[in-house]
Coordinates of C-alpha atoms in Angstrom, one line a residue:
X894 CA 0.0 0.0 0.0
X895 CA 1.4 2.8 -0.9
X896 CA 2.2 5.9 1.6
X897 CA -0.3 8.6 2.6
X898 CA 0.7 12.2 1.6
X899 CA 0.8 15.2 4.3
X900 CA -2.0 17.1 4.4
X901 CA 0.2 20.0 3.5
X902 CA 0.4 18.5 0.1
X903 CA -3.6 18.7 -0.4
X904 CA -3.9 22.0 0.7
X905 CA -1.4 22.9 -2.1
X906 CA -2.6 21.0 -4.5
X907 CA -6.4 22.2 -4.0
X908 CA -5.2 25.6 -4.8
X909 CA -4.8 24.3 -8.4
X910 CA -7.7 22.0 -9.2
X911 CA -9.5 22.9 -12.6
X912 CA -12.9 21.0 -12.0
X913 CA -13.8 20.5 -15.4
X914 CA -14.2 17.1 -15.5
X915 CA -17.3 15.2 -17.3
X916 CA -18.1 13.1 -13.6
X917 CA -19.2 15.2 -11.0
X918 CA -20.1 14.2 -7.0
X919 CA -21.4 16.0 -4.9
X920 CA -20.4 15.1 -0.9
X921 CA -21.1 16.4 3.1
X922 CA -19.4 16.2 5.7
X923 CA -20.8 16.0 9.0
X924 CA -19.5 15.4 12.0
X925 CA -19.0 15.9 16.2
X926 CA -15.7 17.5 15.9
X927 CA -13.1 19.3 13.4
X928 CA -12.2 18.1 10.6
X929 CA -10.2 20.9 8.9
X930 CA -8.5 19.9 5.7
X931 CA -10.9 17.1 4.4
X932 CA -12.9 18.9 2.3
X933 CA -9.1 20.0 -0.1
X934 CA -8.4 16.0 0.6
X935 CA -11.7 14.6 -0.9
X936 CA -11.3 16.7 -3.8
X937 CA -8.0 16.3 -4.4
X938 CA -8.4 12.5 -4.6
X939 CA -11.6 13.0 -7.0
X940 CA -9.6 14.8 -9.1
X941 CA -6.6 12.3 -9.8
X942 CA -9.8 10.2 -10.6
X943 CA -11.0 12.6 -13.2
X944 CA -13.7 13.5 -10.8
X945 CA -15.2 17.4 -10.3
X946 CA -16.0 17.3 -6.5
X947 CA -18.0 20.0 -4.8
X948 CA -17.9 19.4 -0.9
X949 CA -19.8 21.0 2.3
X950 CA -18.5 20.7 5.7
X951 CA -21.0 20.8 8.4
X952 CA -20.2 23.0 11.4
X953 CA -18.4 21.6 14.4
X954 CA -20.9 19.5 15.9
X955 CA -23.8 21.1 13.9
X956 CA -24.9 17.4 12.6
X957 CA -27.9 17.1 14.8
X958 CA -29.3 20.7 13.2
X959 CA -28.3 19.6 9.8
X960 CA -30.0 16.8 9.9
X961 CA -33.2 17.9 11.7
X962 CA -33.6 21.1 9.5
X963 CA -35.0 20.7 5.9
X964 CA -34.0 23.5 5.1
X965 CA -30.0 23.7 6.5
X966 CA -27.2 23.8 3.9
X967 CA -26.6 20.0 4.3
X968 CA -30.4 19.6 2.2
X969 CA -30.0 23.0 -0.1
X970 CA -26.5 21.3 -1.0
X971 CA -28.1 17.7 -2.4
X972 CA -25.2 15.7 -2.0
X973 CA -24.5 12.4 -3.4
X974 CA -23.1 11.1 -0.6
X975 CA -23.3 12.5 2.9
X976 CA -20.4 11.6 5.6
X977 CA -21.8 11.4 9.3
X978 CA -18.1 11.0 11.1
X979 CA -18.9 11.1 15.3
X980 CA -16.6 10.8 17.6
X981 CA -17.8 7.9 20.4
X982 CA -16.2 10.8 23.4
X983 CA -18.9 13.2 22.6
X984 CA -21.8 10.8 22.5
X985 CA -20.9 8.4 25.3
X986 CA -20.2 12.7 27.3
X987 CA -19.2 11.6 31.0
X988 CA -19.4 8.3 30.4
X989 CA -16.2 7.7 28.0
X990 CA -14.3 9.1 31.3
X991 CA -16.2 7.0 33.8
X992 CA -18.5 4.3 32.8
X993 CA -18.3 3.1 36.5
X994 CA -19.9 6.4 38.0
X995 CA -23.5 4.7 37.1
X996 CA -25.3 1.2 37.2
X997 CA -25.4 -1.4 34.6
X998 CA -28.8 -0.7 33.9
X999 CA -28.3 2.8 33.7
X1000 CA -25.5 2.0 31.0
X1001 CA -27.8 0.2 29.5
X1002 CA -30.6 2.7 29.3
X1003 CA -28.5 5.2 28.5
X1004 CA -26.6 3.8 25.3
X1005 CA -29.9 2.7 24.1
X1006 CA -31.1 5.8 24.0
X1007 CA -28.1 7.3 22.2
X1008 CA -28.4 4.5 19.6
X1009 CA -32.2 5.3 19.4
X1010 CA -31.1 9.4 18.6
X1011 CA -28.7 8.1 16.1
X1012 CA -31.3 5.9 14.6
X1013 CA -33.7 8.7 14.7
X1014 CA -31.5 11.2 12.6
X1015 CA -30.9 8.8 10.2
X1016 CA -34.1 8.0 9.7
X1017 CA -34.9 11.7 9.1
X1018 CA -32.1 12.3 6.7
X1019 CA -33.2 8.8 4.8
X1020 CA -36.8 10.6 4.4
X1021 CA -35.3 14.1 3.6
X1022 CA -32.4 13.4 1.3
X1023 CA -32.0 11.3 -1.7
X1024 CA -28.0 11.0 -0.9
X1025 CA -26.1 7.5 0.5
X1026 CA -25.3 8.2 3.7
X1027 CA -21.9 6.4 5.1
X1028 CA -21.7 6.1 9.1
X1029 CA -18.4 6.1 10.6
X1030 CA -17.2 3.4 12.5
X1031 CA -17.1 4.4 16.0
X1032 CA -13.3 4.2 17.6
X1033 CA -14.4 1.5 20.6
X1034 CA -11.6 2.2 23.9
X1035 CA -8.4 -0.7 24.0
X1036 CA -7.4 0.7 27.8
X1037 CA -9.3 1.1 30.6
X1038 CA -8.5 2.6 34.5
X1039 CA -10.0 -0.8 35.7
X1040 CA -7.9 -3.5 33.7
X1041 CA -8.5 -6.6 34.0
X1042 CA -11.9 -5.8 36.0
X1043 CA -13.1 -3.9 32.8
X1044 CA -13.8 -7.5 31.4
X1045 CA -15.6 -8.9 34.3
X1046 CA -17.7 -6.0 33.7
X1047 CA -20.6 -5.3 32.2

């Protein structure tokens, strides 16, 4: 596989895209945190496929009000594809920190409610977008303050 360039080198080379190719796609960017620099990366890497890009980045953690809004820029914009890129830190809030400072059943109760708001907003884009909608895969925590306990643990 070959090596990754710097994101210094897209950020160049964006300055010098022509756009005029016959394919076009159209993609947003949503997400819980920053992402400067993806929006020069996606169209860079379109272009070395002959590929016109147009892109729009949702604000920093603006994807709930994107989503919920017919009329935000995410559904004036009509992607083709639509990014939804959450971090698990700002959904799981407190609990990334300490998933110990509640019961199980509270746990329980309270990542089935985050999965049902998830579920929710994507059923709303589904009914308010014709675009594919790609979910990230959410970064799941290798270390834990408790160790070995963490797996004795629900």
């Amino acid at each position: 596989m070959p090596e990754e360039e710097k994101i210094s080198y897209y950020l160049k080379r964006f300055k010098t895209l022509k756009n005029n190719f016959e394919k076009n796609i159209r993609i947003s960017i949503l997400s819980s945190f920053t992402l400067n620099g993806i929006e020069e990366i996606f169209q860079v890497k379109c272009d070395e496929k002959n590929i016109t890009c147009d892109t729009c980045l949702g604000g920093y953690n603006q994807y709930n009000q994107e989503i919920l809004d017919p009329h935000s820029q995410l559904y004036q914009f009509q992607p083709n594809i639509t990014f939804l890129i959450l971090d698990t830190r700002s959904i799981l809030e407190d609990l990334w920190y300490f998933p110990y400072s509640i019961d199980e059943k509270q746990r329980q109760n309270f990542v089935e409610k985050k999965f049902r708001e998830i579920e929710n907003l994507i059923t709303i884009f589904l009914k308010n977008s014709n675009s594919k909608l790609i979910i990230s895969n959410f970064f799941i925590p290798t270390n834990s303050n408790y160790g070995i306990f963490e797996t004795k643990s629900n």
